[in-house]
XYZ file of C-alpha atoms in Angstrom:
376
model
C 58.539 79.131 -17.376
C 59.668 78.462 -13.843
C 56.788 76.779 -12.033
C 56.567 76.425 -8.250
C 54.173 73.793 -6.951
C 53.132 73.715 -3.300
C 52.131 70.209 -2.246
C 53.659 66.822 -3.006
C 50.507 64.700 -3.126
C 48.742 63.210 -6.129
C 47.809 66.576 -7.647
C 51.195 68.219 -7.182
C 53.232 65.249 -8.380
C 51.029 64.759 -11.442
C 51.237 68.447 -12.318
C 55.016 68.336 -11.963
C 55.227 65.450 -14.417
C 52.894 67.078 -16.925
C 54.443 70.529 -16.761
C 57.978 69.151 -16.970
C 57.039 67.148 -20.062
C 55.621 70.379 -21.525
C 59.060 71.987 -21.204
C 58.714 73.981 -18.006
C 61.223 74.207 -15.137
C 59.301 72.782 -12.173
C 60.025 72.672 -8.428
C 57.768 70.979 -5.865
C 57.740 72.049 -2.213
C 56.226 69.760 0.419
C 55.833 70.566 4.125
C 56.123 66.914 5.230
C 59.639 65.558 5.823
C 59.118 62.762 3.284
C 56.668 61.439 0.728
C 53.147 61.323 2.207
C 51.858 57.796 1.706
C 49.073 57.678 4.291
C 45.497 56.879 3.360
C 43.524 53.984 1.987
C 43.050 53.321 -1.707
C 41.567 55.125 -4.680
C 39.667 54.179 -7.807
C 41.185 55.303 -11.075
C 38.545 55.528 -13.801
C 39.539 55.243 -17.489
C 40.380 58.938 -17.852
C 42.776 58.780 -14.905
C 44.458 55.701 -16.363
C 44.884 57.500 -19.685
C 46.315 60.642 -18.113
C 48.784 58.641 -16.016
C 49.874 56.785 -19.128
C 50.360 60.108 -20.926
C 52.454 61.329 -17.989
C 54.650 58.197 -18.268
C 53.652 56.855 -14.863
C 54.562 53.176 -14.708
C 51.532 51.300 -13.357
C 52.722 47.864 -14.439
C 51.823 45.428 -11.655
C 50.214 48.152 -9.547
C 46.806 47.879 -7.879
C 44.108 45.732 -9.449
C 42.219 46.206 -12.710
C 38.471 46.348 -12.023
C 36.143 44.257 -14.160
C 32.787 44.728 -12.466
C 30.950 46.778 -9.853
C 28.330 44.635 -8.134
C 25.427 45.962 -6.074
C 23.946 43.644 -3.431
C 21.062 43.865 -0.993
C 21.551 43.637 2.770
C 19.873 40.207 2.526
C 22.608 38.905 0.246
C 20.893 39.087 -3.140
C 22.794 40.471 -6.108
C 20.861 43.443 -7.490
C 22.945 44.417 -10.477
C 26.348 44.586 -12.145
C 28.156 47.326 -14.032
C 30.395 45.624 -16.592
C 33.687 47.530 -16.582
C 35.026 45.390 -19.414
C 32.421 47.067 -21.627
C 33.402 50.463 -20.223
C 37.043 49.702 -20.985
C 36.283 48.787 -24.600
C 34.155 51.895 -25.076
C 37.102 54.058 -24.006
C 39.626 52.433 -26.284
C 41.187 50.036 -23.799
C 41.535 52.497 -20.917
C 40.662 50.485 -17.826
C 39.415 51.205 -14.334
C 41.614 50.132 -11.455
C 41.743 50.197 -7.680
C 45.092 51.031 -6.109
C 46.460 51.815 -2.658
C 47.184 55.531 -2.352
C 50.682 54.683 -1.108
C 51.428 52.798 -4.307
C 49.997 55.548 -6.509
C 52.030 58.381 -4.973
C 55.173 56.255 -4.993
C 54.745 55.648 -8.714
C 53.947 59.322 -9.348
C 56.994 60.464 -7.364
C 59.492 58.432 -9.399
C 61.864 60.894 -11.053
C 60.140 63.998 -9.635
C 62.463 66.231 -7.565
C 60.599 67.307 -4.422
C 61.892 69.628 -1.688
C 60.605 68.050 1.523
C 60.347 69.733 4.926
C 59.593 73.158 3.434
C 56.953 74.765 5.619
C 55.438 77.982 4.363
C 55.210 81.221 6.295
C 53.664 83.446 3.633
C 52.444 83.432 0.032
C 52.427 86.410 -2.335
C 50.065 85.262 -5.113
C 50.605 88.414 -7.187
C 54.360 87.777 -7.393
C 54.245 83.945 -7.395
C 56.516 84.077 -4.352
C 56.831 81.769 -1.363
C 58.392 82.655 1.982
C 59.367 79.634 4.061
C 59.527 79.438 7.844
C 63.338 79.372 7.749
C 63.327 82.798 6.068
C 64.270 81.602 2.588
C 62.153 82.477 -0.447
C 61.349 81.098 -3.873
C 59.842 82.979 -6.777
C 58.559 81.684 -10.076
C 56.688 82.683 -13.189
C 53.815 80.508 -12.063
C 52.694 79.323 -8.615
C 50.376 76.323 -8.195
C 48.642 75.486 -4.937
C 48.218 71.706 -4.794
C 48.305 71.555 -1.013
C 44.951 70.009 -0.213
C 41.815 70.954 1.665
C 43.664 73.197 4.138
C 45.686 74.909 1.406
C 47.885 77.832 2.455
C 47.974 79.017 -1.150
C 44.179 79.112 -1.296
C 44.097 80.979 2.006
C 46.261 83.691 0.433
C 43.853 83.857 -2.514
C 40.422 83.261 -0.971
C 40.830 83.887 2.732
C 38.662 81.567 4.837
C 38.587 77.847 4.066
C 35.232 77.293 2.281
C 34.998 73.528 2.840
C 32.540 72.227 5.413
C 31.535 68.739 6.634
C 28.458 67.504 4.757
C 27.206 65.144 7.476
C 28.759 61.942 6.126
C 31.903 60.070 7.184
C 33.907 57.055 6.043
C 35.411 54.322 8.189
C 37.831 52.134 6.248
C 40.705 49.668 6.499
C 42.672 47.197 4.412
C 42.253 43.460 4.802
C 44.486 40.638 3.621
C 41.965 37.942 4.531
C 41.291 35.761 1.498
C 37.788 36.479 0.206
C 36.117 36.188 -3.174
C 36.808 39.913 -3.675
C 40.466 40.114 -2.589
C 42.187 38.762 -5.696
C 39.567 39.286 -8.380
C 38.468 42.270 -10.424
C 35.102 42.403 -8.660
C 33.987 45.238 -6.400
C 30.968 44.923 -4.097
C 28.635 47.632 -2.816
C 25.675 47.400 -0.421
C 23.402 50.271 0.572
C 20.243 50.342 2.642
C 19.593 54.006 1.851
C 21.131 55.174 5.130
C 24.664 53.774 4.847
C 26.964 52.225 2.275
C 29.316 49.279 2.640
C 31.844 48.417 -0.036
C 34.881 46.261 -0.639
C 37.289 46.455 -3.580
C 40.546 44.667 -4.432
C 43.681 46.819 -4.234
C 46.172 44.285 -5.582
C 48.931 42.298 -3.881
C 46.420 40.217 -1.907
C 44.790 43.254 -0.278
C 41.309 44.700 -0.405
C 39.924 47.888 1.085
C 36.608 47.758 2.915
C 34.720 50.837 3.961
C 31.444 52.143 5.314
C 29.935 55.537 4.517
C 27.340 56.707 7.027
C 25.854 59.797 8.548
C 27.639 61.175 11.612
C 28.043 64.513 13.356
C 30.840 65.740 15.633
C 30.390 64.161 19.042
C 28.239 61.280 17.782
C 29.010 57.567 18.131
C 30.681 57.246 14.728
C 32.696 60.458 14.788
C 36.393 60.538 15.684
C 38.358 58.234 17.938
C 35.686 56.308 19.834
C 37.411 53.517 21.835
C 34.599 51.062 21.087
C 34.349 52.005 17.418
C 34.946 48.496 16.046
C 32.253 47.068 18.322
C 29.824 49.673 17.029
C 30.682 48.894 13.406
C 30.217 45.178 14.068
C 26.879 45.806 15.755
C 25.616 47.920 12.852
C 27.094 46.057 9.861
C 28.130 42.637 11.138
C 24.915 41.037 9.842
C 25.463 42.281 6.282
C 26.528 39.698 3.662
C 30.052 38.374 3.443
C 32.793 39.465 3.441
C 31.709 42.149 5.940
C 31.159 39.876 8.969
C 34.555 38.256 8.373
C 36.603 41.407 7.855
C 34.906 43.207 10.755
C 35.484 40.198 12.980
C 39.231 40.335 12.368
C 39.754 44.100 12.107
C 41.424 45.810 15.056
C 41.013 49.398 13.915
C 39.773 51.583 11.058
C 40.651 54.989 9.620
C 38.216 57.876 9.962
C 37.526 60.359 7.140
C 34.799 63.013 7.373
C 33.361 64.144 4.034
C 33.811 67.777 3.052
C 32.605 69.909 0.185
C 32.064 73.455 -1.021
C 30.761 75.376 -4.010
C 33.418 75.595 -6.703
C 33.933 79.190 -7.886
C 34.416 79.972 -11.591
C 37.877 81.475 -11.029
C 40.338 79.886 -8.598
C 43.412 82.089 -8.751
C 44.838 85.519 -9.355
C 47.679 86.773 -11.512
C 50.374 84.083 -11.854
C 48.858 81.881 -9.122
C 46.284 79.106 -9.431
C 44.990 76.059 -7.566
C 44.295 72.411 -8.294
C 43.002 69.261 -6.628
C 41.402 69.531 -3.189
C 42.764 73.061 -2.800
C 40.414 74.162 -5.581
C 37.530 71.702 -5.271
C 37.295 69.667 -2.093
C 34.640 67.014 -2.637
C 33.094 63.962 -1.043
C 34.723 60.592 -1.864
C 31.320 59.314 -3.027
C 31.558 58.138 -6.661
C 35.372 58.031 -6.338
C 36.024 61.229 -8.280
C 38.544 63.206 -6.217
C 41.769 61.663 -7.503
C 40.532 61.593 -11.081
C 39.586 65.274 -11.000
C 43.020 66.172 -9.604
C 44.623 64.315 -12.513
C 42.308 66.118 -14.942
C 43.527 69.405 -13.430
C 47.125 68.376 -14.036
C 46.379 67.342 -17.623
C 44.631 70.616 -18.522
C 47.162 72.791 -16.679
C 50.097 71.137 -18.439
C 48.536 72.166 -21.752
C 47.521 75.710 -20.801
C 50.047 77.000 -18.271
C 50.156 80.300 -20.170
C 46.444 80.921 -19.635
C 45.606 80.217 -15.997
C 42.157 81.777 -16.051
C 41.350 79.756 -19.160
C 42.489 76.613 -17.332
C 40.265 77.470 -14.369
C 37.194 78.194 -16.489
C 37.636 74.998 -18.481
C 37.927 72.886 -15.358
C 35.091 74.647 -13.530
C 32.626 73.630 -16.243
C 33.199 69.999 -15.374
C 34.366 69.895 -11.776
C 31.512 72.027 -10.446
C 29.015 69.455 -11.723
C 31.082 66.568 -10.360
C 31.405 68.161 -6.910
C 27.661 68.769 -6.800
C 26.900 65.156 -7.709
C 29.327 63.652 -5.198
C 27.982 65.928 -2.480
C 24.600 64.256 -2.820
C 26.158 60.997 -1.591
C 24.129 59.122 -4.206
C 25.707 55.644 -3.744
C 24.969 55.744 -0.019
C 21.377 56.857 -0.514
C 20.243 54.633 -3.377
C 19.594 51.433 -1.381
C 17.333 48.849 -3.043
C 16.668 51.237 -5.962
C 19.962 50.030 -7.431
C 18.278 46.793 -8.508
C 15.592 48.464 -10.624
C 17.815 49.112 -13.643
C 18.942 46.436 -16.121
C 22.684 45.818 -16.128
C 23.024 47.045 -19.716
C 21.369 50.355 -18.808
C 23.550 50.779 -15.690
C 26.682 50.127 -17.736
C 25.677 52.622 -20.437
C 24.832 55.197 -17.762
C 28.264 54.709 -16.214
C 29.898 55.297 -19.604
C 27.879 58.486 -20.051
C 28.681 59.738 -16.540
C 32.408 59.056 -16.831
C 32.564 60.885 -20.151
C 30.625 63.885 -18.809
C 33.025 64.069 -15.843
C 36.179 64.154 -17.969
C 37.560 66.666 -20.421
C 40.187 64.082 -21.304
C 37.551 61.576 -22.437
C 35.582 64.238 -24.278
C 38.434 64.821 -26.684
C 37.749 63.502 -30.173
C 38.501 59.806 -30.524
C 38.371 58.881 -26.834
C 34.946 57.218 -27.042
C 34.739 54.199 -29.317
C 31.678 53.269 -31.370
C 28.835 51.466 -29.537
C 29.258 47.745 -29.087
C 26.874 45.351 -30.777
C 27.000 42.844 -27.920
C 24.520 43.673 -25.113
C 25.440 43.416 -21.476
C 23.883 40.378 -19.835
C 21.563 40.818 -16.879
């Protein structure tokens, strides 16, 4: 089949690789004049690592393999650790990693022909046809909207954009300051129940730090406030290291409001479907957005002849994931994170990751339980 994909981000590039490997003739159309590499970094859980490996994406030397997720109190006491080495062994050697979005899309784009600078004027979902602003058209047997939260393909299918801010925002930036988290496999998270601070290594001597907090349009932490860094320092500068150090040196930070919406059971119509944020915009809490986009690509590459079946299969999982992330659980948990033994937290993480992934639910993905307990 001839497949047209709108959107050259993570979802679109991954789908192009998977569908091409499945024997389809694929073209990707991107409105931007070149590869979009903006953004911070993303966490790839074991399922995402496995799917990227299956799609022949070379991740050698990319990002940083994660070995532990540590939760700390605002007073500087370690509350608990999720052992990602155990998680990796339970999923047959598939590891978790943290990687700059720029590096991920560059690796995904290798060998994928993308038509850049193609802005869309109209979409005919019933004919899988695109009309571009220069008057040219493209028509396929299948049309995939992978064009993000403000998807033009989804607008042609659903009408109004269903995503809405959920009252939370992220402020984030990279740091190259040497800290105990920059060049290790450790990730740190602190929550007081009203805000979350986290830092994770992204490889190549970089780490991403970020804060998730409540904010509304027009408030002190929304948008381009000129004194934003001073406000972040005032609110979080007393938290444990490395936050005082990175905030003291940071000149600016990137702003990302959190959006979400109810995921419908059917996403498309006729020969047209959606994937990634176009189908299921979700909060970055729990780091699930990129992984769910890759799951979309994996399922779609195996069932391109049954689009409604693809949508129903993905809805069963992604609706639950979107609902969980929308609760902003990591930001709300606060000191409660220290009430669970490390072994229990690690087993719960294994269970959650499996429930959030059709890829991991396939027979043989989950290895037999380990005899060695996780130390507290």
